[in-house]
Coordinates of C-alpha atoms in Angstrom, one line a residue:
S68 CA 4.1 -116.5 -162.6
Q69 CA 7.8 -115.5 -162.7
K70 CA 7.0 -111.8 -162.3
M71 CA 9.0 -111.0 -165.3
G72 CA 8.1 -109.7 -168.7
N73 CA 9.8 -108.2 -171.8
C74 CA 8.8 -105.0 -173.5
L75 CA 6.0 -106.6 -175.5
D76 CA 4.6 -108.4 -172.4
L77 CA 4.5 -105.1 -170.5
S78 CA 3.0 -103.2 -173.4
L79 CA 0.2 -105.7 -173.9
L80 CA -0.5 -105.7 -170.2
Y81 CA -0.6 -101.9 -170.0
A82 CA -2.8 -101.7 -173.2
A83 CA -5.2 -104.2 -171.6
C84 CA -5.5 -102.0 -168.5
L85 CA -6.2 -99.0 -170.6
E86 CA -8.9 -100.7 -172.6
A87 CA -10.5 -102.0 -169.4
V88 CA -11.0 -98.4 -168.2
G89 CA -12.3 -97.2 -171.5
I90 CA -9.1 -95.6 -173.0
H91 CA -8.3 -96.5 -176.6
P92 CA -4.8 -98.1 -176.6
L93 CA -2.1 -98.4 -179.2
I94 CA 0.9 -100.9 -179.5
V95 CA 4.0 -99.5 -181.3
I96 CA 6.6 -101.8 -182.7
T97 CA 10.1 -100.6 -183.6
K98 CA 13.3 -102.5 -184.4
G99 CA 13.8 -104.9 -181.5
H100 CA 11.4 -103.1 -179.2
A101 CA 7.7 -102.4 -178.3
F102 CA 5.9 -99.8 -176.3
A103 CA 2.3 -98.6 -175.8
G104 CA 0.3 -95.5 -176.4
A105 CA -3.2 -94.2 -175.9
W106 CA -5.7 -91.8 -177.6
L107 CA -6.5 -88.8 -175.5
I108 CA -9.6 -88.1 -177.5
D109 CA -12.5 -90.4 -178.6
E110 CA -10.9 -91.3 -182.0
S111 CA -9.4 -94.2 -184.0
F112 CA -7.3 -94.5 -187.2
A113 CA -8.8 -95.6 -190.5
D114 CA -6.8 -98.9 -190.5
S115 CA -5.9 -101.3 -187.7
V116 CA -2.2 -101.5 -188.6
N117 CA -0.2 -98.5 -189.9
D118 CA 3.5 -98.1 -190.8
D119 CA 3.5 -94.3 -191.1
A120 CA 5.3 -92.8 -188.1
S121 CA 4.1 -89.3 -188.9
L122 CA 0.6 -90.4 -188.0
L123 CA 1.9 -90.6 -184.4
T124 CA 4.5 -87.8 -184.4
N125 CA 1.9 -85.2 -185.6
R126 CA -0.5 -86.2 -182.9
I127 CA 1.9 -86.3 -180.0
A128 CA 3.3 -82.8 -180.9
S129 CA 3.1 -80.1 -178.3
G130 CA -0.1 -78.2 -178.7
I131 CA -1.9 -81.1 -180.5
N132 CA -1.7 -83.7 -177.8
E133 CA -4.2 -86.1 -179.3
I134 CA -2.0 -89.2 -178.4
T135 CA 0.4 -90.0 -175.6
L136 CA 3.1 -92.7 -176.0
V137 CA 4.5 -94.5 -172.9
E138 CA 7.6 -96.6 -172.4
C139 CA 6.2 -99.5 -170.5
T140 CA 9.6 -100.9 -169.3
C141 CA 9.7 -97.8 -167.0
M142 CA 6.9 -99.1 -164.8
N143 CA 8.4 -102.1 -163.0
S144 CA 10.3 -102.6 -159.8
G145 CA 13.7 -102.7 -161.4
K146 CA 13.3 -99.6 -163.5
A147 CA 10.7 -97.4 -162.0
K148 CA 10.5 -93.9 -163.5
P149 CA 8.0 -91.0 -163.3
F150 CA 5.3 -90.9 -165.9
D151 CA 6.7 -87.8 -167.7
E152 CA 10.0 -89.6 -168.2
A153 CA 8.3 -92.7 -169.5
V154 CA 6.5 -90.4 -172.1
S155 CA 9.7 -88.8 -173.0
A156 CA 11.5 -92.1 -173.5
A157 CA 8.7 -93.4 -175.8
G158 CA 9.0 -90.2 -177.9
Q159 CA 12.8 -90.9 -178.4
H160 CA 12.0 -94.2 -180.1
L161 CA 10.3 -92.3 -183.0
I162 CA 13.2 -90.0 -183.7
N163 CA 15.1 -92.6 -185.8
G164 CA 12.6 -93.3 -188.6
A165 CA 14.7 -96.2 -189.9
D166 CA 13.9 -98.2 -186.8
F167 CA 10.2 -97.7 -186.9
G168 CA 8.1 -100.8 -187.8
L169 CA 4.4 -100.3 -187.3
F170 CA 1.7 -99.6 -184.8
L171 CA -1.6 -101.3 -184.0
D172 CA -4.8 -99.4 -183.1
V173 CA -6.7 -101.7 -180.8
K174 CA -9.9 -99.8 -181.0
R175 CA -9.9 -100.0 -184.8
A176 CA -9.1 -103.7 -184.5
R177 CA -12.2 -104.2 -182.3
F178 CA -14.3 -102.6 -185.0
G179 CA -12.9 -105.2 -187.4
R180 CA -14.2 -108.0 -185.1
V181 CA -10.8 -108.8 -183.6
H182 CA -12.0 -109.7 -180.1
P183 CA -10.0 -110.5 -177.0
L184 CA -9.1 -114.2 -176.6
P185 CA -11.3 -116.0 -174.0
L186 CA -9.7 -117.0 -170.7
R187 CA -8.6 -120.6 -170.3
I188 CA -8.8 -121.6 -166.6
A189 CA -7.3 -124.9 -165.3
T190 CA -9.9 -126.8 -163.2
S191 CA -10.0 -130.3 -161.6
V192 CA -11.7 -131.6 -164.8
G193 CA -9.4 -129.9 -167.2
F194 CA -9.2 -126.5 -168.8
E195 CA -12.4 -124.4 -168.9
I196 CA -13.0 -121.6 -171.4
I197 CA -14.5 -118.5 -169.9
E198 CA -16.2 -116.2 -172.5
E199 CA -16.3 -112.5 -171.9
Q200 CA -19.6 -111.6 -170.1
K201 CA -21.8 -109.2 -172.0
A202 CA -22.2 -105.8 -170.3
S203 CA -26.0 -106.2 -170.2
L204 CA -25.6 -109.3 -168.0
R205 CA -23.3 -107.8 -165.4
D206 CA -24.6 -107.1 -162.0
N207 CA -24.6 -103.3 -161.7
D208 CA -25.0 -101.3 -158.5
S209 CA -28.1 -99.3 -158.1
P210 CA -27.8 -95.9 -159.8
L211 CA -27.1 -92.7 -157.9
T212 CA -29.8 -90.1 -157.5
L213 CA -30.1 -87.4 -160.2
A214 CA -28.4 -84.9 -158.0
E215 CA -25.3 -87.0 -157.2
T216 CA -22.3 -88.2 -159.3
I217 CA -19.2 -90.1 -158.3
V218 CA -16.0 -88.2 -159.0
V219 CA -12.4 -89.0 -158.1
V220 CA -10.5 -86.3 -156.2
D221 CA -6.9 -87.1 -155.2
G222 CA -7.5 -90.8 -155.9
V223 CA -10.6 -90.9 -153.6
E224 CA -14.1 -91.4 -154.8
V225 CA -16.5 -88.7 -153.5
V226 CA -20.1 -87.9 -154.2
A227 CA -20.4 -84.5 -156.0
G228 CA -23.6 -82.6 -156.2
K229 CA -25.0 -80.8 -159.3
Q230 CA -23.5 -77.5 -158.3
Q231 CA -19.9 -79.0 -158.2
L232 CA -20.5 -80.6 -161.6
W233 CA -21.7 -77.3 -163.0
E234 CA -18.6 -75.6 -161.7
R235 CA -16.2 -78.2 -163.1
K236 CA -17.9 -77.9 -166.6
L237 CA -17.8 -74.1 -166.6
L238 CA -14.3 -73.6 -165.4
D239 CA -12.0 -75.0 -168.0
L240 CA -8.7 -75.7 -166.2
T241 CA -7.4 -77.9 -169.1
L242 CA -4.6 -77.0 -171.5
R243 CA -7.2 -76.4 -174.2
N244 CA -7.9 -73.0 -172.5
N245 CA -5.6 -70.3 -174.0
L246 CA -6.0 -68.5 -170.6
L247 CA -3.8 -71.2 -169.2
N248 CA -1.8 -72.4 -172.2
L249 CA -1.4 -69.8 -175.0
R250 CA -0.6 -71.2 -178.4
V251 CA 0.8 -69.0 -181.1
T252 CA -1.6 -69.3 -184.0
K253 CA -2.9 -67.2 -186.9
S254 CA -5.2 -65.5 -184.4
T255 CA -2.4 -64.1 -182.3
V256 CA 0.2 -61.4 -182.8
Q257 CA 3.3 -61.2 -180.5
F258 CA 5.1 -57.9 -180.3
I259 CA 8.8 -57.5 -180.1
S260 CA 9.9 -57.1 -176.5
I261 CA 9.0 -53.7 -175.0
S262 CA 8.0 -52.7 -171.5
P263 CA 4.5 -53.9 -170.7
A264 CA 4.1 -51.2 -168.1
K265 CA 5.0 -48.4 -170.6
L266 CA 2.5 -49.8 -173.2
E267 CA -0.3 -50.1 -170.6
D268 CA 0.4 -46.5 -169.5
A269 CA 0.3 -45.2 -173.1
L270 CA -2.9 -47.1 -174.0
S271 CA -4.6 -46.0 -170.7
G272 CA -3.7 -42.4 -171.7
G273 CA -5.8 -42.8 -174.9
Q274 CA -2.9 -43.2 -177.3
E275 CA -3.3 -45.2 -180.5
F276 CA -0.6 -47.4 -182.0
Q277 CA 0.1 -48.5 -185.5
I278 CA 1.0 -52.2 -185.8
L279 CA 4.0 -52.9 -188.1
A280 CA 5.8 -56.0 -189.3
K281 CA 9.3 -56.9 -188.1
P282 CA 12.2 -55.0 -189.6
T283 CA 13.4 -56.6 -192.8
D284 CA 17.0 -56.4 -191.7
W285 CA 16.5 -58.4 -188.5
D286 CA 16.1 -62.2 -187.9
N287 CA 13.7 -63.5 -185.3
P288 CA 15.2 -65.0 -182.1
L289 CA 14.4 -68.6 -181.3
R290 CA 10.9 -69.6 -180.2
S291 CA 10.3 -71.0 -176.8
A292 CA 7.4 -73.4 -176.9
G293 CA 5.4 -71.2 -179.2
L294 CA 6.4 -67.7 -177.8
Y295 CA 9.5 -65.9 -179.0
Q296 CA 12.3 -65.4 -176.5
S297 CA 13.0 -61.9 -175.2
V298 CA 15.4 -59.7 -177.2
N299 CA 18.8 -59.5 -175.6
T300 CA 19.7 -56.2 -174.0
S301 CA 22.8 -55.9 -176.3
D302 CA 20.7 -56.4 -179.4
P303 CA 20.4 -53.0 -181.3
M304 CA 16.9 -54.0 -182.2
L305 CA 15.8 -53.3 -178.6
E306 CA 16.7 -49.6 -179.0
L307 CA 14.7 -49.5 -182.3
V308 CA 11.5 -50.9 -180.8
Q309 CA 11.8 -48.6 -177.7
N310 CA 12.1 -45.7 -180.1
E311 CA 9.1 -47.0 -182.1
L312 CA 7.0 -47.0 -179.0
S313 CA 7.6 -43.3 -178.5
Q314 CA 6.5 -42.8 -182.1
K315 CA 3.3 -44.7 -181.4
R316 CA 4.3 -47.8 -183.5
L317 CA 4.4 -51.4 -182.4
R318 CA 6.7 -54.0 -184.1
S319 CA 5.6 -57.6 -184.3
Y320 CA 7.7 -60.7 -184.9
L321 CA 5.7 -61.4 -188.2
S322 CA 6.7 -60.5 -191.7
E323 CA 4.4 -58.2 -193.8
V324 CA 3.0 -61.3 -195.6
E325 CA 2.1 -63.0 -192.3
L326 CA 1.0 -59.9 -190.3
T327 CA -1.9 -58.7 -192.5
P328 CA -3.8 -62.0 -192.6
N329 CA -3.4 -62.4 -188.8
L330 CA -4.7 -58.9 -188.0
T331 CA -7.5 -59.4 -190.5
A332 CA -8.5 -62.6 -188.7
L333 CA -8.4 -60.9 -185.3
Y334 CA -10.4 -57.9 -186.6
R335 CA -13.1 -60.2 -188.0
S336 CA -13.3 -62.4 -185.0
S337 CA -13.6 -59.5 -182.6
R338 CA -16.4 -58.0 -184.7
L339 CA -18.2 -61.3 -184.9
A340 CA -18.0 -61.7 -181.1
I341 CA -19.6 -58.2 -180.7
E342 CA -22.4 -59.1 -183.1
E343 CA -23.2 -62.5 -181.6
N344 CA -22.5 -61.9 -177.9
G345 CA -22.5 -58.1 -177.5
A346 CA -19.0 -58.2 -176.0
S347 CA -15.5 -58.0 -177.6
T348 CA -13.0 -60.8 -176.8
L349 CA -10.0 -58.9 -178.1
Y350 CA -7.3 -58.2 -175.5
I351 CA -3.6 -57.5 -175.2
A352 CA -2.0 -60.0 -172.9
L353 CA 0.6 -58.2 -170.7
G354 CA 3.1 -60.7 -169.2
F355 CA 3.0 -64.5 -169.0
L356 CA 3.5 -67.0 -166.3
K357 CA 5.8 -69.7 -167.5
W358 CA 4.7 -72.8 -165.6
Y359 CA 5.1 -76.6 -165.8
E360 CA 2.5 -79.3 -165.1
T361 CA 4.9 -81.4 -163.0
P362 CA 8.5 -81.0 -161.8
A363 CA 9.5 -83.5 -164.5
S364 CA 7.6 -81.9 -167.4
E365 CA 9.8 -80.6 -170.2
A366 CA 7.4 -78.4 -172.1
P367 CA 6.7 -75.0 -170.5
R368 CA 3.2 -73.6 -170.6
Y369 CA 2.5 -69.9 -170.9
A370 CA -0.5 -68.3 -169.2
P371 CA -1.3 -64.6 -169.7
I372 CA -1.3 -62.5 -166.5
L373 CA -3.0 -59.2 -167.2
L374 CA -5.4 -58.6 -170.1
L375 CA -6.0 -55.1 -171.5
P376 CA -9.3 -54.6 -173.5
V377 CA -8.4 -53.1 -176.9
E378 CA -10.0 -52.7 -180.3
L379 CA -8.5 -52.9 -183.8
I380 CA -9.3 -50.1 -186.3
R381 CA -8.5 -50.2 -190.0
R382 CA -7.8 -46.6 -191.0
T383 CA -6.6 -47.0 -194.6
A384 CA -5.1 -49.8 -196.7
R385 CA -1.7 -48.0 -196.6
M386 CA -1.7 -47.2 -192.9
G387 CA -3.0 -50.7 -192.0
F388 CA -4.4 -51.5 -188.5
V389 CA -4.3 -49.3 -185.5
I390 CA -4.9 -50.5 -181.9
R391 CA -6.3 -48.5 -179.0
S392 CA -7.8 -49.1 -175.6
R393 CA -11.6 -49.8 -175.2
E394 CA -11.6 -47.6 -172.2
E395 CA -12.5 -50.6 -169.9
E396 CA -10.6 -51.7 -166.8
P397 CA -7.7 -54.2 -167.4
M398 CA -8.6 -57.7 -166.1
L399 CA -6.4 -60.1 -164.1
N400 CA -6.5 -63.7 -165.4
I401 CA -8.6 -65.1 -162.6
T402 CA -8.7 -68.5 -164.4
L403 CA -4.9 -68.7 -163.8
L404 CA -5.3 -67.8 -160.1
E405 CA -7.9 -70.6 -159.7
K406 CA -5.7 -73.1 -161.5
L407 CA -2.8 -72.3 -159.2
R408 CA -5.0 -72.6 -156.2
Q409 CA -6.6 -75.9 -157.1
D410 CA -3.7 -77.7 -158.7
F411 CA -0.6 -76.3 -157.0
D412 CA -2.0 -75.0 -153.7
I413 CA -0.7 -71.5 -154.5
T414 CA -2.9 -68.6 -153.3
I415 CA -2.0 -65.2 -154.6
S416 CA -3.4 -62.5 -152.4
G417 CA -3.3 -58.8 -152.7
L418 CA -4.8 -58.7 -156.3
E419 CA -8.5 -58.6 -155.4
T420 CA -8.3 -54.9 -156.4
L421 CA -5.6 -54.2 -158.9
P422 CA -2.9 -51.8 -157.7
H423 CA -2.9 -48.5 -159.7
D424 CA -0.2 -45.9 -160.5
E425 CA -0.6 -42.4 -162.0
S426 CA -1.4 -43.9 -165.4
G427 CA -3.7 -46.9 -165.0
V428 CA -2.8 -50.1 -163.2
D429 CA 0.7 -50.8 -161.7
V430 CA 1.9 -53.6 -164.0
S431 CA 5.2 -54.0 -162.3
A432 CA 3.6 -54.4 -158.9
I433 CA 1.3 -57.2 -160.3
F434 CA 4.2 -59.1 -161.8
N435 CA 6.2 -58.8 -158.6
N436 CA 3.3 -60.1 -156.5
I437 CA 3.1 -63.2 -158.7
R438 CA 6.9 -63.7 -158.7
R439 CA 6.8 -63.8 -154.9
A440 CA 4.1 -66.4 -154.9
I441 CA 5.8 -68.8 -157.3
M442 CA 9.3 -68.4 -155.9
A443 CA 9.3 -71.9 -154.5
Q444 CA 8.5 -73.5 -157.9
A445 CA 11.5 -74.6 -159.9
R446 CA 11.8 -73.2 -163.4
W447 CA 8.7 -71.1 -163.1
D448 CA 9.0 -67.5 -164.1
V449 CA 7.2 -64.3 -165.2
E450 CA 8.0 -63.5 -168.9
E451 CA 7.3 -59.9 -169.7
Q452 CA 6.0 -60.6 -173.2
I453 CA 3.1 -58.9 -175.0
V454 CA 0.6 -60.8 -177.3
L455 CA -2.5 -59.6 -179.0
G456 CA -5.3 -62.2 -179.2
T457 CA -8.8 -63.2 -178.4
F458 CA -9.7 -64.4 -174.9
S459 CA -13.1 -65.3 -173.5
F460 CA -14.2 -64.9 -169.9
S461 CA -17.9 -65.7 -170.3
K462 CA -17.8 -69.1 -168.7
F463 CA -15.6 -67.9 -165.8
I464 CA -18.2 -65.2 -165.0
L465 CA -20.9 -67.9 -164.8
W466 CA -18.6 -70.1 -162.6
N467 CA -17.9 -67.1 -160.3
D468 CA -21.7 -66.5 -159.9
I469 CA -22.4 -70.1 -159.1
H470 CA -19.4 -70.5 -156.8
N471 CA -20.0 -67.4 -154.7
N472 CA -23.7 -66.9 -154.9
S473 CA -25.0 -70.4 -154.5
K474 CA -27.0 -69.6 -151.4
H475 CA -28.9 -66.8 -153.2
L476 CA -29.4 -69.0 -156.3
L477 CA -30.9 -71.8 -154.3
K478 CA -33.7 -69.5 -153.1
N479 CA -35.2 -69.9 -156.6
K480 CA -37.4 -72.9 -156.6
I481 CA -36.4 -73.9 -160.2
V482 CA -32.7 -73.8 -159.5
A483 CA -33.2 -75.6 -156.2
S484 CA -35.0 -78.4 -158.1
L485 CA -32.3 -78.7 -160.7
V486 CA -29.7 -79.1 -157.9
S487 CA -31.7 -81.6 -155.9
G488 CA -33.1 -83.5 -158.9
K489 CA -36.7 -83.3 -157.7
L490 CA -39.4 -80.7 -157.6
E491 CA -38.9 -78.4 -154.6
W492 CA -42.5 -77.0 -154.7
Q493 CA -46.0 -78.3 -154.7
V494 CA -47.2 -78.5 -158.2
A495 CA -50.9 -77.5 -158.6
P496 CA -52.8 -79.5 -161.1
E497 CA -53.1 -77.7 -164.5
Q498 CA -56.6 -76.5 -165.0
P499 CA -58.0 -76.0 -168.6
R500 CA -58.2 -72.3 -169.4
D501 CA -61.0 -70.7 -171.4
L502 CA -59.3 -67.7 -172.9
D503 CA -62.7 -66.0 -173.6
I504 CA -63.3 -65.6 -169.9
A505 CA -59.8 -65.8 -168.5
F506 CA -59.2 -62.1 -168.6
S507 CA -60.9 -58.8 -169.3
P508 CA -59.7 -56.7 -172.2
S509 CA -58.7 -53.8 -170.0
S510 CA -56.3 -56.0 -168.0
I511 CA -54.0 -56.9 -170.9
A512 CA -52.0 -55.0 -173.5
L513 CA -51.3 -56.6 -176.9
P514 CA -49.7 -54.1 -179.2
I515 CA -48.8 -56.9 -181.7
S516 CA -51.4 -59.3 -183.1
T517 CA -51.3 -62.7 -181.4
D518 CA -52.8 -66.2 -181.8
S519 CA -54.3 -68.4 -179.0
S520 CA -51.0 -70.1 -178.0
Q521 CA -49.1 -66.8 -177.9
L522 CA -51.9 -65.3 -175.9
E523 CA -51.6 -68.2 -173.4
A524 CA -47.9 -67.4 -172.9
V525 CA -48.6 -63.7 -172.3
I526 CA -51.3 -64.5 -169.8
S527 CA -49.1 -67.1 -168.0
S528 CA -46.3 -64.5 -167.7
S529 CA -48.7 -61.9 -166.3
E530 CA -49.7 -64.5 -163.6
G531 CA -46.1 -65.0 -162.6
K532 CA -45.8 -68.6 -163.9
S533 CA -42.5 -70.1 -165.1
F534 CA -42.6 -71.9 -168.4
V535 CA -40.7 -72.7 -171.6
L536 CA -41.8 -71.1 -174.8
H537 CA -40.7 -73.5 -177.6
G538 CA -41.2 -73.2 -181.3
P539 CA -39.3 -73.5 -184.6
P540 CA -38.2 -70.3 -186.5
G541 CA -40.9 -68.2 -187.8
T542 CA -43.6 -69.2 -185.3
G543 CA -43.7 -65.8 -183.6
K544 CA -41.5 -66.2 -180.5
S545 CA -40.0 -62.7 -180.7
Q546 CA -43.5 -61.2 -181.2
T547 CA -44.7 -63.1 -178.2
I548 CA -41.7 -61.8 -176.1
T549 CA -42.5 -58.3 -177.3
N550 CA -46.1 -58.6 -176.1
I551 CA -45.0 -60.1 -172.8
I552 CA -42.7 -57.1 -172.2
A553 CA -45.3 -54.6 -173.3
N554 CA -48.0 -56.2 -171.1
A555 CA -45.6 -56.2 -168.1
L556 CA -44.9 -52.5 -168.6
Y557 CA -48.6 -51.9 -168.9
A558 CA -49.0 -53.5 -165.5
G559 CA -46.3 -51.2 -164.0
K560 CA -43.6 -53.9 -163.8
K561 CA -39.9 -53.9 -164.6
V562 CA -38.5 -56.4 -167.1
L563 CA -35.1 -57.9 -167.4
F564 CA -34.7 -59.5 -170.8
V565 CA -31.6 -61.7 -171.2
A566 CA -30.4 -63.5 -174.4
A567 CA -27.3 -65.5 -175.3
K568 CA -27.0 -63.9 -178.7
K569 CA -27.1 -60.2 -179.5
A570 CA -29.2 -60.9 -182.6
A571 CA -32.1 -62.0 -180.3
L572 CA -31.8 -58.7 -178.3
D573 CA -31.8 -56.7 -181.6
V574 CA -34.9 -58.3 -182.9
V575 CA -36.9 -57.6 -179.8
E576 CA -35.5 -54.1 -179.5
S577 CA -36.6 -53.5 -183.1
R578 CA -40.1 -54.6 -182.4
L579 CA -40.3 -52.5 -179.2
N580 CA -39.1 -49.5 -181.3
S581 CA -41.8 -50.2 -183.9
I582 CA -44.5 -49.8 -181.2
G583 CA -42.8 -46.8 -179.5
L584 CA -41.5 -48.6 -176.5
G585 CA -37.8 -48.7 -177.3
P586 CA -36.8 -45.4 -175.7
F587 CA -39.2 -46.1 -172.8
C588 CA -37.5 -49.4 -172.1
L589 CA -34.1 -47.7 -171.9
E590 CA -35.2 -44.8 -169.7
L591 CA -37.8 -46.5 -167.5
H592 CA -35.4 -46.6 -164.5
S593 CA -34.9 -42.9 -164.5
N594 CA -38.0 -41.3 -166.0
K595 CA -41.2 -41.9 -164.1
A596 CA -43.1 -39.3 -166.1
K597 CA -42.3 -41.2 -169.3
K598 CA -43.5 -44.4 -167.7
T599 CA -46.9 -42.8 -166.8
S600 CA -47.2 -41.3 -170.3
V601 CA -46.6 -44.6 -172.1
I602 CA -48.9 -46.6 -169.9
E603 CA -51.6 -44.0 -170.6
Q604 CA -51.0 -44.4 -174.3
L605 CA -51.3 -48.2 -174.0
K606 CA -54.6 -47.8 -172.1
Q607 CA -55.9 -45.4 -174.7
A608 CA -54.9 -47.8 -177.5
S609 CA -56.6 -50.7 -175.8
E610 CA -59.7 -48.6 -175.3
A611 CA -59.7 -47.6 -179.0
I612 CA -59.4 -51.2 -180.0
R613 CA -62.3 -52.2 -177.9
K614 CA -64.5 -49.5 -179.4
M615 CA -63.7 -50.5 -183.0
P616 CA -66.6 -52.1 -184.9
P617 CA -66.4 -55.8 -185.8
G618 CA -63.8 -56.3 -188.6
G619 CA -62.4 -52.8 -188.0

C-alpha cells in the first residue's frame, strides 16, 4: 500500500511472478540481504534449503548457465538498472563466501507440500479466505487449431503456422549451438596464432600438417572467455610458429598430456559421424566473431566465421596425428549470418558466393566484409584465431530447404496436410485386398522371399500409395525395402532411398549386392544398356520361378 519494499519483499514478489509463469524460482539469503534467482532448465535441487554456495556458483558459471541470479532491488523506480547489471550485481554477493547464508528452492519446496498461503480478502462481513483454484476448474479459452500456435515476437502475440514452428525448432540460435558460442572443451584444439589465410592456402594446396603440443619453454597467454588471446607481435614465440607453418607443423596451446586425448576424441567422433550419418563433422574454424548479447553484457561470445572441412589421420604412434583437407569447399557459418539478421538486424551481403584468390577462398576479404558490417557494434571484433573441432550443419540444411522451398514442398499432399493440420486430399475407403487375385506373377519381381504383410507393402508401393512400414527389429523391414526397390526397377522406375543413418543404407546396399543389383543401382542414371540387361534377368528369374514344380 505504501509502494515500498525491502530486498526480501522485492525478492519474494519477483519469485512469485516467476512461479506464476512456470519458471522455477530461488530465494538467496546472505548476511543482511536477499535476492532472487531462477532455473533456466527444468530442474530442482535435492533439498529445499541448502547452505552450499558452490551449488549456485557452478551453475551460474559462463558456459554452464543453468541458473541466473537477479538483484531485485535494481527493478524499482528509485534504482532502475538494466537486467544484465542486475544479474552482475547478484553474482557479486556470492564472491564473499563468509556472508553467504542459504538459499531456498521453491520448486523443491512445493514437492515437499509447502503450498502458497491462501489469500485473505477483507469484505463487508469480515475477512474471506480464497483458496487457490485448481487448474482443471479454470475457464480456458478454446484451443487453437492444430496448424496454429501462439508465439511472442517482440512482446506481441502472433499466430505462427506449422512451417514457422518447424523453422524455429530446426535453426538453433541459442548459445548451446557451438556455431554461435564456441566453448573450449576436450573436443576442441586451438592452435597458436598464425595467419588463417596462409593455413587455408596451404591446406587447399593439398599440404598435410602434423599437430604438435605447445613448446615446453613457453607459458600460455591468458584465456579470454574460453579462447586464448592472440600472441603479441613482440613475442618470440610468434616467429617460431610462423616457421613451424613452413615446416608443415601446427602448434597447439595444449601440453603433450592434454593434446593426445583431445585429438583422439576428435578422431573417434569424426569417424563415428561418418559411420552413423555418412558425413564428417570435423572442421577447422578460421576466424571468430567476438560478439555480445546486449550492450551491457560482460561475457563475450565467439562464433566461427569460416569452416574448412578436414580429416585427421593417425600415421604412427611416434608421429602422432596429421591433418589435411577433405577436398571439399570451405563453408561460411550461415547460422551466424542468420543470427545477426534476426537478432541484430545486421545483413551481411556479398558472401552468397565466397570470394576466391589464387589458392582457395580469400579469407582476408571475408573477414573484412564482416568487419565492415559490425563496425557500428561496440566491442564487437573479428578475432583471427584457429580452432579444430566438430560442427554440425545438418539441421541448418533442413531449415534452409523449408525456408526457401516451402512453395514446392506444399505441392506434396502429405506435407500440405501436416502444415494445415487436416487431410488435403479425398481419402478413398480402404478395400480389402485378396492377394491371390490382386496381381499377376509377371507383374511383380520378388528376388527375396516375403510373407503376406511384406507383399502387401511391395504391392502398395507399386501402386504409388504412401504408407508407413512399421515393425520391431528382425521383422524384415530391410528385406521388404530391397524388394520394393527391385520391383520398382523391374517396372522401369527410378528410386531415391533416403535414411537418417548410414547403417540403414549399408544393410539395403548389401542386400541389393547379394541379388546382383548393387552396381546397377549405382549406374542406372548413366547406363541404359545395363538397365535393360538387369530387367531382362529379373524377368527370366520370375519366369523360371513360375515354371518350378510345387515345392521346388
